[in-house]
Amino acid sequence: MLEVEDLRVTYGGAVEALRGVTLAVPDGKVVAVLGSNGAGKTTLLRAVSSVLRLHRGRVESGSVTFDGKSLLGKDPSQVVDLGLVQVPEGRRIFSRLTVEENLRAGGMGARDKSAKKAAQQRVYDLFPVLAERRTGRAGLLSGGEQQMLAIGRALMAAPKVLLLDEPSLGLAPRIIGQIGEIIHEINRQGTSVLLVEQNATMALEVADLAYVLDVGEVSLQGDAKELAATDEVQKLYLGHGSDADEVHAVVSTGKTLSRWTA
Amino acid sequence: MTLFLSLLLNGLSLGALYALIALGFSVIFKASEVVSFMHGSLLLFGAYTTARLAADLPFGVAVLLGIGLTAGVGLLVERLLINRLRGSSVISLAILTIGVDIILVTELTRRIGSDILNMPAPWGGDVIRIGDVGITTNRAYAMLVAAVLIALFFAAFRFSDWGVAMRANAEDGETAALMGIKPGRVSALAWVVGAGLAAVAGLFLVGSPTPGVAPGIQAVALRAFPAAILGGLDSTGGALVGGLIIGLAESFASGYQDQILFLGRGFGDVVPYVVMILVLLVRPSGLFGTRELTRV
Ligand SMILES: Nc1ncnc2c1ncn2[C@@H]1O[C@H](COP(=O)(O)OP(=O)(O)OP(=O)(O)O)[C@@H](O)[C@H]1O
Ligand SMILES: [Mg+2]
């Protein structure tokens, strides 16, 4: 189980991006974290993956543990070795490498040759299009294919917990639906998922549990289906507000999602 | 025609050695964002240790030890200095390598003293003749060995896990780290390879027709620098092409110096820089590079 407790993170010693966030990803569950631009979603994943340092960010207090072991102060590669692998925001595939090389880069940590083969087979089974485009340059894939490659690349390390940062970003509704199904399938195969999203519809559909992050703090949490039914989430994230003006007002204060109807 | 062929052959051989050095620059720059100005001293260190060891050991053993020790120096510099200062500016890291270079060269110069230290290669000063065209055996072997090493390098860069990790890390360091690729390991290996290649080049550069191990050969590494830059510092293919261009240009400029006297005597020595400047005027990021040096 991945546990984050009372986590405070600052950038450059000044900007406070997370102000005491507590959440948990129980084994085998899909946990969604919703939040608008700048809520601190990416910061949360950076803290888990131990790459805050690359952004002049720092954990001021609190803890991040996986199965009781602290992740703070570890090297990013050690976090991967422990079984937590991230699919970063904006996909960030290696565009000059081939599809196959991208997958190899994802499986670099694994020593065992047969495990690597098995992981690769799993990825090609999940994403047949990647097998077809194996030797092509990754930069030439479409946005949706690139997202699949980014997920496949992370799966090459056979993670226990998959961390996904806005996989729906910039994709058409139909593709977003596919991504949702894939997340569901990956979870069914035994991988826990921490899904960071602005697209609440898809996220709440696949998630078991959900948290709403609001300017660095958890403002709502609970069962994903129950949360989806609450007034706040209906209004703020799903665009089914009873009072359109009220929703609009919240939009203009910048508290809601930019693509809340997607 | 004979002169032309002979200059071509010697230029290619010299260019292959420059390419070895330039590949080292390029791979180190890609992996650790460091412009290594200490390649001259690594080259000298490799040639010096090999020549000294060869006094007591079989030549082949001395060569392997010399290359290994030079690679070790590269590794040491990376682990003790570069790795700890990761994230510092490109400029300060470059100046750091200049500092190390000065220390190493000063010490080696003191040790060499006024002796002429010969590289006791079994082929000595022999010359191979193909018709009227001649090349020293040393330079012929240099071309052969360089060709094999360059081929091996590109194969590894393209097909091995190291190559994939290296290219992924160069394209997007943070994402590579998120995938579990260790930047420290990528960079350390690059320094080992870069220093090792410099040692191999040094070995041949102090052999015939050059008169032996003298501190002056570190200036040769400086000529591989324009080779790497004109090819594009972050391009390994560019390093190869750049090395060959510089080698050929130098060879022809020296061989035909009577015909180009109007450019001044000793034009062969400055031609690498002239070629580099001309290329950079047209293509600021080098022939195959993707980044301008000023923007790194
Ligand atoms: N490298 C950085 N340096 C300084 N401040 C940063 C940095 N990265 C993020 N921040 C700040 O931290 C806060 C949280 O940012 P974060 O990127 O975690 O939000 P997010 O929820 O992922 O937003 P988005 O939905 O736009 O991706 C914001 O106020 C942001 O400006
Ligand atoms: Mg984000």
XYZ file of C-alpha atoms and ligand atoms in Angstrom:
590
model
C 0.000 0.000 0.000
C 1.202 3.478 -0.934
C 0.612 5.997 1.826
C 1.112 9.736 1.782
C 0.807 11.478 5.105
C 0.557 15.160 5.872
C 2.848 15.912 2.958
C 4.064 19.470 2.514
C 6.075 20.395 -0.574
C 7.583 23.729 -1.590
C 9.335 24.878 -4.744
C 12.387 27.096 -4.410
C 11.614 27.423 -0.721
C 8.732 29.756 -1.495
C 5.785 28.364 -3.483
C 3.844 25.974 -1.283
C 2.413 23.407 -3.677
C 1.156 20.785 -1.213
C -0.033 21.790 2.259
C -0.460 18.661 4.292
C -1.888 16.077 1.897
C -2.875 12.665 3.225
C -4.010 9.850 0.976
C -3.607 6.133 0.440
C -3.592 3.721 -2.481
C -4.621 0.313 -1.107
C -3.290 -2.752 -2.930
C -5.291 -3.663 -5.996
C -7.332 -0.456 -6.082
C -7.626 2.395 -8.550
C -7.439 5.716 -6.749
C -8.257 8.945 -8.574
C -6.956 12.360 -7.603
C -8.961 15.168 -9.169
C -7.963 18.783 -9.188
C -7.810 21.837 -11.376
C -4.711 23.467 -12.859
C -2.111 24.122 -10.226
C -3.851 22.053 -7.560
C -0.657 20.109 -6.937
C -1.432 16.830 -8.682
C 1.831 16.609 -10.583
C 3.727 17.714 -7.484
C 2.221 14.789 -5.585
C 3.460 12.315 -8.200
C 6.883 13.984 -8.332
C 7.162 13.517 -4.580
C 6.302 9.819 -4.872
C 8.757 9.283 -7.744
C 11.459 11.279 -5.997
C 12.080 13.725 -8.823
C 11.163 16.928 -6.955
C 14.852 17.745 -6.779
C 14.975 18.184 -10.549
C 12.420 20.999 -10.144
C 14.022 22.665 -7.151
C 11.186 21.272 -5.075
C 11.490 19.923 -1.543
C 9.473 17.866 0.901
C 9.202 20.088 3.979
C 7.412 17.601 6.194
C 5.234 14.528 6.144
C 5.920 11.089 4.756
C 5.542 8.938 1.663
C 5.762 5.202 2.280
C 5.238 2.064 0.269
C 4.526 -1.095 2.255
C 5.931 0.736 5.265
C 9.218 1.734 3.563
C 9.870 5.445 3.212
C 10.302 6.677 -0.362
C 11.635 10.064 0.632
C 15.288 10.665 -0.200
C 15.458 7.646 -2.486
C 16.812 7.852 -6.018
C 14.142 7.752 -8.726
C 15.552 4.414 -9.882
C 15.135 2.955 -6.391
C 11.474 3.946 -6.386
C 11.098 2.126 -9.712
C 12.875 -0.902 -8.260
C 10.376 -0.928 -5.396
C 7.590 -1.164 -7.962
C 6.221 2.362 -8.395
C 6.415 3.628 -11.950
C 5.120 6.887 -13.342
C 3.608 7.831 -16.685
C 4.431 11.540 -16.716
C 2.132 14.359 -17.727
C 2.250 15.096 -21.446
C 3.413 11.504 -22.198
C 7.057 12.448 -22.630
C 7.874 9.523 -24.901
C 11.402 9.435 -26.305
C 10.469 10.730 -29.728
C 13.802 10.058 -31.424
C 13.809 6.437 -30.306
C 11.776 3.685 -31.931
C 8.685 2.282 -30.248
C 10.618 -0.822 -29.292
C 13.502 1.211 -27.874
C 11.047 3.225 -25.775
C 9.790 -0.012 -24.301
C 13.357 -1.181 -23.704
C 14.082 2.067 -21.894
C 11.110 1.321 -19.647
C 12.362 -2.157 -18.800
C 15.932 -1.132 -18.088
C 15.659 -1.759 -14.357
C 14.611 -5.406 -14.686
C 17.515 -7.852 -14.637
C 15.662 -10.998 -15.549
C 15.523 -11.574 -19.337
C 12.417 -13.750 -19.279
C 10.578 -11.234 -17.097
C 11.389 -8.565 -19.672
C 10.072 -10.741 -22.489
C 6.881 -11.405 -20.548
C 6.403 -7.713 -19.812
C 6.899 -6.858 -23.462
C 4.384 -9.495 -24.516
C 1.872 -8.079 -22.042
C 2.345 -4.607 -23.497
C 1.941 -5.816 -27.074
C -1.185 -7.757 -26.061
C -2.672 -4.675 -24.426
C -1.660 -2.378 -27.284
C -1.512 -4.288 -30.580
C -0.867 -1.014 -32.406
C 2.509 -0.744 -30.663
C 3.502 -4.153 -31.998
C 2.585 -3.020 -35.501
C 4.646 0.149 -35.187
C 7.511 -1.538 -33.355
C 10.363 -0.314 -35.511
C 8.926 3.120 -36.286
C 10.054 6.310 -34.628
C 7.951 7.033 -31.559
C 7.687 10.711 -32.462
C 5.599 9.780 -35.492
C 2.823 8.121 -33.467
C -0.506 9.895 -32.989
C -1.321 11.456 -29.611
C -3.408 8.497 -28.507
C -0.761 6.010 -29.634
C 1.879 8.017 -27.805
C -0.164 7.819 -24.610
C -0.426 4.067 -25.072
C 3.323 3.883 -25.596
C 3.899 5.935 -22.448
C 1.706 3.542 -20.457
C 3.299 0.507 -22.106
C 6.760 1.837 -21.357
C 5.898 2.118 -17.669
C 4.413 -1.385 -17.648
C 7.756 -2.766 -18.859
C 9.049 -2.376 -15.315
C 6.183 -4.608 -14.100
C 5.022 -2.052 -11.526
C 3.020 -2.848 -8.410
C 1.656 0.691 -8.492
C 1.177 2.610 -11.729
C 1.174 6.389 -11.347
C -0.670 8.133 -14.179
C -0.508 11.905 -14.637
C -3.439 13.126 -16.751
C -3.455 10.375 -19.379
C -6.501 11.989 -21.030
C -4.662 15.242 -21.718
C -5.358 16.493 -25.227
C -7.075 13.322 -26.429
C -10.429 12.874 -28.180
C -13.342 11.514 -26.087
C -13.297 8.170 -27.871
C -9.604 7.671 -27.106
C -10.145 8.773 -23.509
C -12.744 6.033 -23.222
C -10.169 3.504 -24.494
C -7.602 4.719 -21.998
C -10.177 4.236 -19.241
C -10.754 0.651 -20.353
C -7.040 -0.011 -20.464
C -6.561 1.326 -16.934
C -9.359 -0.976 -15.838
C -7.692 -3.948 -17.525
C -4.250 -3.163 -16.070
C -5.830 -3.000 -12.631
C -7.656 -6.270 -13.223
C -4.273 -7.872 -13.943
C -3.197 -6.944 -10.428
C -1.596 -3.500 -10.597
C -2.734 -0.723 -8.247
C -3.252 2.616 -9.958
C -2.936 6.190 -8.776
C -4.726 8.192 -11.450
C -4.326 11.954 -11.502
C -6.926 13.609 -13.721
C -8.804 16.712 -14.666
C -11.216 14.560 -16.637
C -13.455 13.581 -13.753
C -15.915 11.593 -15.839
C -13.407 8.994 -16.955
C -11.466 9.001 -13.669
C -14.509 8.469 -11.451
C -15.717 5.717 -13.746
C -12.605 3.554 -13.364
C -11.647 4.521 -9.809
C -12.609 2.760 -6.599
C -11.640 5.685 -4.394
C -11.194 9.340 -5.162
C -9.724 12.483 -3.666
C -10.273 16.052 -4.718
C -7.215 18.243 -4.424
C -7.811 21.954 -4.056
C -4.838 24.335 -4.035
C -2.574 21.884 -2.275
C -5.135 20.443 0.110
C -7.540 17.501 0.024
C -11.019 19.022 0.044
C -13.082 15.884 -0.607
C -12.471 12.173 -0.457
C -14.337 8.908 -0.489
C -15.768 6.152 -2.597
C -15.532 7.170 -6.264
C -19.186 6.450 -7.090
C -20.452 8.238 -4.006
C -18.184 11.184 -4.694
C -19.456 11.380 -8.252
C -22.960 11.776 -6.878
C -22.169 14.621 -4.483
C -23.304 18.119 -5.354
C -19.811 19.629 -5.291
C -18.337 17.155 -7.721
C -21.424 17.288 -9.935
C -21.138 21.045 -10.109
C -17.405 21.533 -10.174
C -16.142 18.604 -12.153
C -18.914 16.949 -14.066
C -20.728 20.018 -15.302
C -24.164 18.936 -14.143
C -24.742 21.907 -11.872
C -28.340 22.816 -11.087
C -27.450 26.475 -11.244
C -25.473 27.323 -14.344
C -24.559 30.772 -13.049
C -23.058 29.346 -9.935
C -20.871 26.992 -11.937
C -19.792 29.860 -14.086
C -18.851 31.866 -11.027
C -16.630 29.091 -9.790
C -15.010 28.785 -13.190
C -14.041 32.399 -13.175
C -12.346 32.128 -9.790
C -10.144 29.541 -11.417
C -11.174 26.846 -8.982
C -12.560 24.426 -11.469
C -11.148 22.435 -14.301
C -10.415 23.976 -17.603
C -11.871 21.038 -19.505
C -14.522 19.978 -17.043
C -17.008 18.967 -19.674
C -14.657 16.894 -21.813
C 48.178 12.296 -58.435
C 50.508 10.297 -56.200
C 50.761 13.211 -53.830
C 47.006 13.554 -53.808
C 46.436 9.866 -53.015
C 49.065 9.891 -50.340
C 47.584 12.991 -48.710
C 44.129 11.435 -48.948
C 45.263 8.252 -47.246
C 47.153 10.054 -44.508
C 44.301 12.503 -44.065
C 41.814 9.680 -43.626
C 44.027 8.021 -41.061
C 44.529 11.229 -39.135
C 40.825 11.967 -39.461
C 39.933 8.549 -38.058
C 42.003 9.353 -34.970
C 40.341 12.753 -34.621
C 37.010 10.990 -34.976
C 37.870 8.689 -32.060
C 38.614 11.671 -29.864
C 35.597 13.615 -31.095
C 33.298 10.645 -30.440
C 34.521 10.742 -26.866
C 33.726 14.448 -26.570
C 30.334 13.923 -28.038
C 29.346 10.952 -25.915
C 30.504 12.687 -22.741
C 28.580 15.813 -23.680
C 25.437 13.841 -24.414
C 25.600 11.907 -21.175
C 26.751 14.497 -18.698
C 26.333 17.884 -20.396
C 30.020 18.481 -19.880
C 32.275 19.924 -22.554
C 35.455 18.066 -21.690
C 38.506 20.223 -22.175
C 40.654 17.604 -20.486
C 40.848 15.284 -23.451
C 44.343 16.505 -24.279
C 45.663 15.397 -20.934
C 43.821 12.064 -21.141
C 45.452 11.440 -24.492
C 48.857 12.320 -23.108
C 48.242 10.231 -19.998
C 47.318 7.212 -22.119
C 50.371 7.524 -24.353
C 52.688 8.192 -21.420
C 51.547 5.252 -19.251
C 51.596 2.885 -22.199
C 55.121 3.917 -23.228
C 56.407 3.632 -19.639
C 54.720 0.269 -18.999
C 56.010 -1.094 -22.305
C 59.557 -0.792 -20.964
C 58.884 -3.718 -18.631
C 55.883 -5.473 -20.117
C 54.975 -6.974 -23.486
C 53.684 -4.231 -25.771
C 50.158 -5.625 -26.063
C 49.779 -5.853 -22.295
C 51.092 -2.321 -21.868
C 48.579 -1.042 -24.415
C 45.641 -2.677 -22.680
C 46.811 -1.452 -19.272
C 47.381 2.051 -20.609
C 43.897 2.225 -22.089
C 42.396 0.751 -18.932
C 44.198 3.208 -16.663
C 43.140 6.166 -18.802
C 39.554 4.967 -18.706
C 40.015 4.726 -14.935
C 41.108 8.359 -14.773
C 37.987 9.296 -16.726
C 35.842 7.321 -14.313
C 37.543 8.907 -11.326
C 37.009 12.425 -12.622
C 33.347 11.656 -13.301
C 32.713 10.065 -9.905
C 34.680 12.522 -7.784
C 33.885 15.776 -9.568
C 31.320 15.737 -12.348
C 28.791 13.509 -10.595
C 28.848 15.598 -7.442
C 28.421 18.828 -9.333
C 25.595 17.559 -11.526
C 23.260 20.419 -12.297
C 25.985 23.068 -12.228
C 26.233 25.294 -15.261
C 27.872 23.993 -18.436
C 30.428 26.776 -18.160
C 31.602 25.980 -14.648
C 31.871 22.283 -15.437
C 33.884 23.079 -18.573
C 36.229 25.257 -16.552
C 36.553 22.469 -14.018
C 37.799 20.148 -16.767
C 40.309 22.812 -17.847
C 41.601 22.826 -14.276
C 42.011 19.059 -14.213
C 43.677 19.237 -17.617
C 46.279 21.732 -16.412
C 47.087 19.667 -13.327
C 47.464 16.442 -15.308
C 49.530 17.994 -18.099
C 51.835 19.788 -15.663
C 52.531 16.590 -13.791
C 53.045 14.548 -16.951
C 55.326 17.198 -18.458
C 57.436 17.122 -15.313
C 57.698 13.351 -15.510
C 58.560 13.257 -19.183
C 61.145 15.961 -18.608
C 63.517 16.494 -21.490
C 63.597 12.817 -22.485
C 62.207 11.707 -25.731
C 59.914 8.915 -24.740
C 59.342 6.591 -27.657
C 56.314 4.423 -28.104
C 57.982 1.044 -28.521
C 55.448 -0.289 -30.993
C 56.696 -3.425 -32.768
C 56.053 -1.807 -36.161
C 58.326 1.124 -35.303
C 58.809 3.518 -38.200
C 57.990 1.091 -41.015
C 56.271 2.374 -44.106
C 53.757 0.556 -46.236
C 53.855 1.276 -49.964
C 51.054 0.700 -52.392
C 52.641 1.607 -55.691
C 54.017 5.080 -55.180
C 51.665 5.919 -52.361
C 53.165 5.557 -48.894
C 51.791 5.567 -45.374
C 53.546 4.669 -42.136
C 52.537 1.294 -40.740
C 51.563 3.093 -37.567
C 49.048 5.265 -39.403
C 47.750 2.286 -41.389
C 47.086 0.368 -38.183
C 45.580 3.504 -36.709
C 43.075 3.651 -39.535
C 42.205 -0.013 -39.145
C 41.829 0.059 -35.380
C 39.871 3.302 -35.484
C 37.506 1.882 -38.094
C 36.850 -1.193 -35.973
C 36.343 0.825 -32.783
C 34.064 3.326 -34.507
C 31.962 0.492 -35.910
C 31.792 -1.143 -32.474
C 30.867 2.145 -30.896
C 28.000 2.794 -33.287
C 26.741 -0.762 -32.936
C 26.716 -0.419 -29.153
C 25.137 2.994 -29.336
C 22.371 1.689 -31.539
C 21.714 -1.790 -30.215
C 22.922 -2.205 -26.649
C 21.008 -1.374 -23.474
C 23.727 1.157 -22.769
C 23.021 2.887 -26.074
C 19.268 2.972 -25.482
C 19.753 4.316 -21.948
C 22.210 6.861 -23.248
C 19.915 8.166 -25.976
C 16.834 8.156 -23.745
C 18.737 10.048 -21.080
C 20.048 12.575 -23.606
C 16.582 13.224 -25.004
C 14.748 13.620 -21.696
C 16.711 13.124 -18.498
C 13.790 13.407 -16.099
C 11.664 10.861 -17.914
C 14.638 8.520 -18.214
C 15.012 8.784 -14.436
C 11.301 8.032 -14.027
C 11.892 4.834 -16.004
C 14.592 3.763 -13.583
C 17.563 4.706 -15.769
C 20.419 5.829 -13.536
C 21.919 9.059 -14.889
C 25.071 8.530 -12.833
C 25.719 5.190 -14.463
C 25.088 6.536 -17.970
C 27.476 9.396 -17.362
C 30.168 7.236 -15.742
C 30.127 4.826 -18.670
C 30.365 7.707 -21.127
C 33.487 8.989 -19.374
C 35.028 5.531 -19.406
C 34.357 5.199 -23.127
C 35.447 8.762 -23.906
C 38.703 8.460 -21.980
C 39.405 5.003 -23.390
C 38.953 6.217 -26.962
C 41.261 9.159 -26.272
C 43.914 6.749 -25.015
C 43.693 4.658 -28.173
C 44.032 7.777 -30.313
C 46.974 8.927 -28.194
C 48.729 5.631 -28.705
C 48.813 6.088 -32.470
C 49.277 9.836 -32.490
C 52.658 9.548 -30.757
C 53.854 6.912 -33.212
C 55.507 7.432 -36.596
C 55.617 9.938 -38.277
C 55.331 11.871 -34.975
C 58.570 11.765 -32.981
C 57.375 10.283 -29.661
C 55.569 11.100 -26.449
C 55.852 14.824 -25.902
C 53.520 17.187 -24.083
C 52.795 18.859 -27.414
C 50.460 16.076 -28.512
C 47.781 17.293 -26.155
C 47.307 20.109 -28.661
C 46.111 17.434 -31.072
C 43.107 16.793 -28.885
C 42.336 20.451 -29.230
C 42.051 19.912 -32.976
C 39.506 17.168 -32.404
C 37.455 19.752 -30.585
C 36.579 21.717 -33.730
C 35.888 18.334 -35.321
C 33.250 17.572 -32.705
C 31.785 21.049 -32.870
C 31.520 21.257 -36.620
C 29.782 17.889 -36.671
C 27.405 19.056 -33.958
C 28.522 18.444 -30.389
C 25.501 16.338 -29.501
C 25.736 14.148 -32.598
C 27.904 11.043 -32.665
C 27.543 10.751 -36.435
C 28.650 14.366 -36.666
C 31.748 13.592 -34.618
C 32.755 10.938 -37.114
C 32.202 13.136 -40.165
C 33.761 16.147 -38.431
C 36.850 14.131 -37.531
C 37.347 12.956 -41.097
C 36.833 16.455 -42.524
C 39.382 17.966 -40.159
C 41.898 15.187 -40.802
C 41.613 15.548 -44.571
C 41.665 19.340 -44.487
C 44.783 19.336 -42.346
C 46.535 16.765 -44.490
C 45.807 18.575 -47.758
C 46.597 22.009 -46.369
C 50.023 20.813 -45.206
C 50.739 18.783 -48.339
C 49.845 21.541 -50.723
C 51.215 24.324 -48.622
C 53.469 25.587 -51.400
C 50.441 26.107 -53.603
C 48.556 27.954 -50.885
C 51.470 29.970 -49.594
C 49.431 33.150 -49.967
C 47.460 31.946 -46.922
C 50.610 31.946 -44.891
C 53.039 29.279 -43.751
C 51.755 26.709 -41.256
C 48.223 27.029 -42.556
C 47.794 23.304 -41.862
C 47.823 23.999 -38.143
C 45.002 26.482 -38.224
C 42.902 24.824 -40.896
C 40.762 22.851 -38.394
C 39.599 26.094 -36.852
C 39.036 27.798 -40.186
C 36.887 24.893 -41.344
C 34.956 24.930 -38.076
C 34.244 28.634 -38.299
C 33.101 28.339 -41.914
C 30.700 25.508 -41.049
C 29.336 27.266 -37.980
C 28.678 30.416 -40.004
C 26.365 28.411 -42.229
C 25.004 25.983 -39.644
C 25.276 27.312 -36.094
C 24.450 23.955 -34.520
C 27.017 22.067 -36.602
C 26.404 19.706 -39.490
C 24.253 17.202 -37.611
C 23.768 18.871 -34.247
C 20.437 19.825 -32.777
C 21.611 22.408 -30.304
C 23.725 25.491 -30.621
C 26.586 25.554 -28.212
C 25.517 28.952 -26.969
C 22.130 27.594 -26.015
C 23.209 24.584 -24.006
N 9.053 23.690 -11.016
C 8.252 24.507 -10.311
N 8.750 25.619 -9.733
C 7.938 26.451 -9.029
N 6.637 26.248 -8.830
C 6.093 25.144 -9.379
C 6.863 24.231 -10.144
N 6.054 23.245 -10.571
C 4.829 23.536 -10.084
N 4.852 24.671 -9.362
C 3.705 25.280 -8.667
O 3.160 24.350 -7.777
C 1.760 24.369 -7.821
C 1.218 23.002 -8.157
O 1.636 22.677 -9.474
P 1.388 21.260 -10.142
O 2.132 21.221 -11.413
O 1.660 20.201 -9.152
O -0.185 21.337 -10.429
P -1.099 20.346 -11.253
O -2.243 20.012 -10.381
O -0.329 19.220 -11.786
O -1.598 21.286 -12.428
P -1.935 20.929 -13.960
O -3.307 20.363 -13.967
O -1.871 22.231 -14.655
O -0.912 19.964 -14.448
C 1.380 25.451 -8.816
O 1.108 26.634 -8.091
C 2.610 25.608 -9.632
O 2.732 26.928 -10.116
Mg 0.066 18.516 -13.614
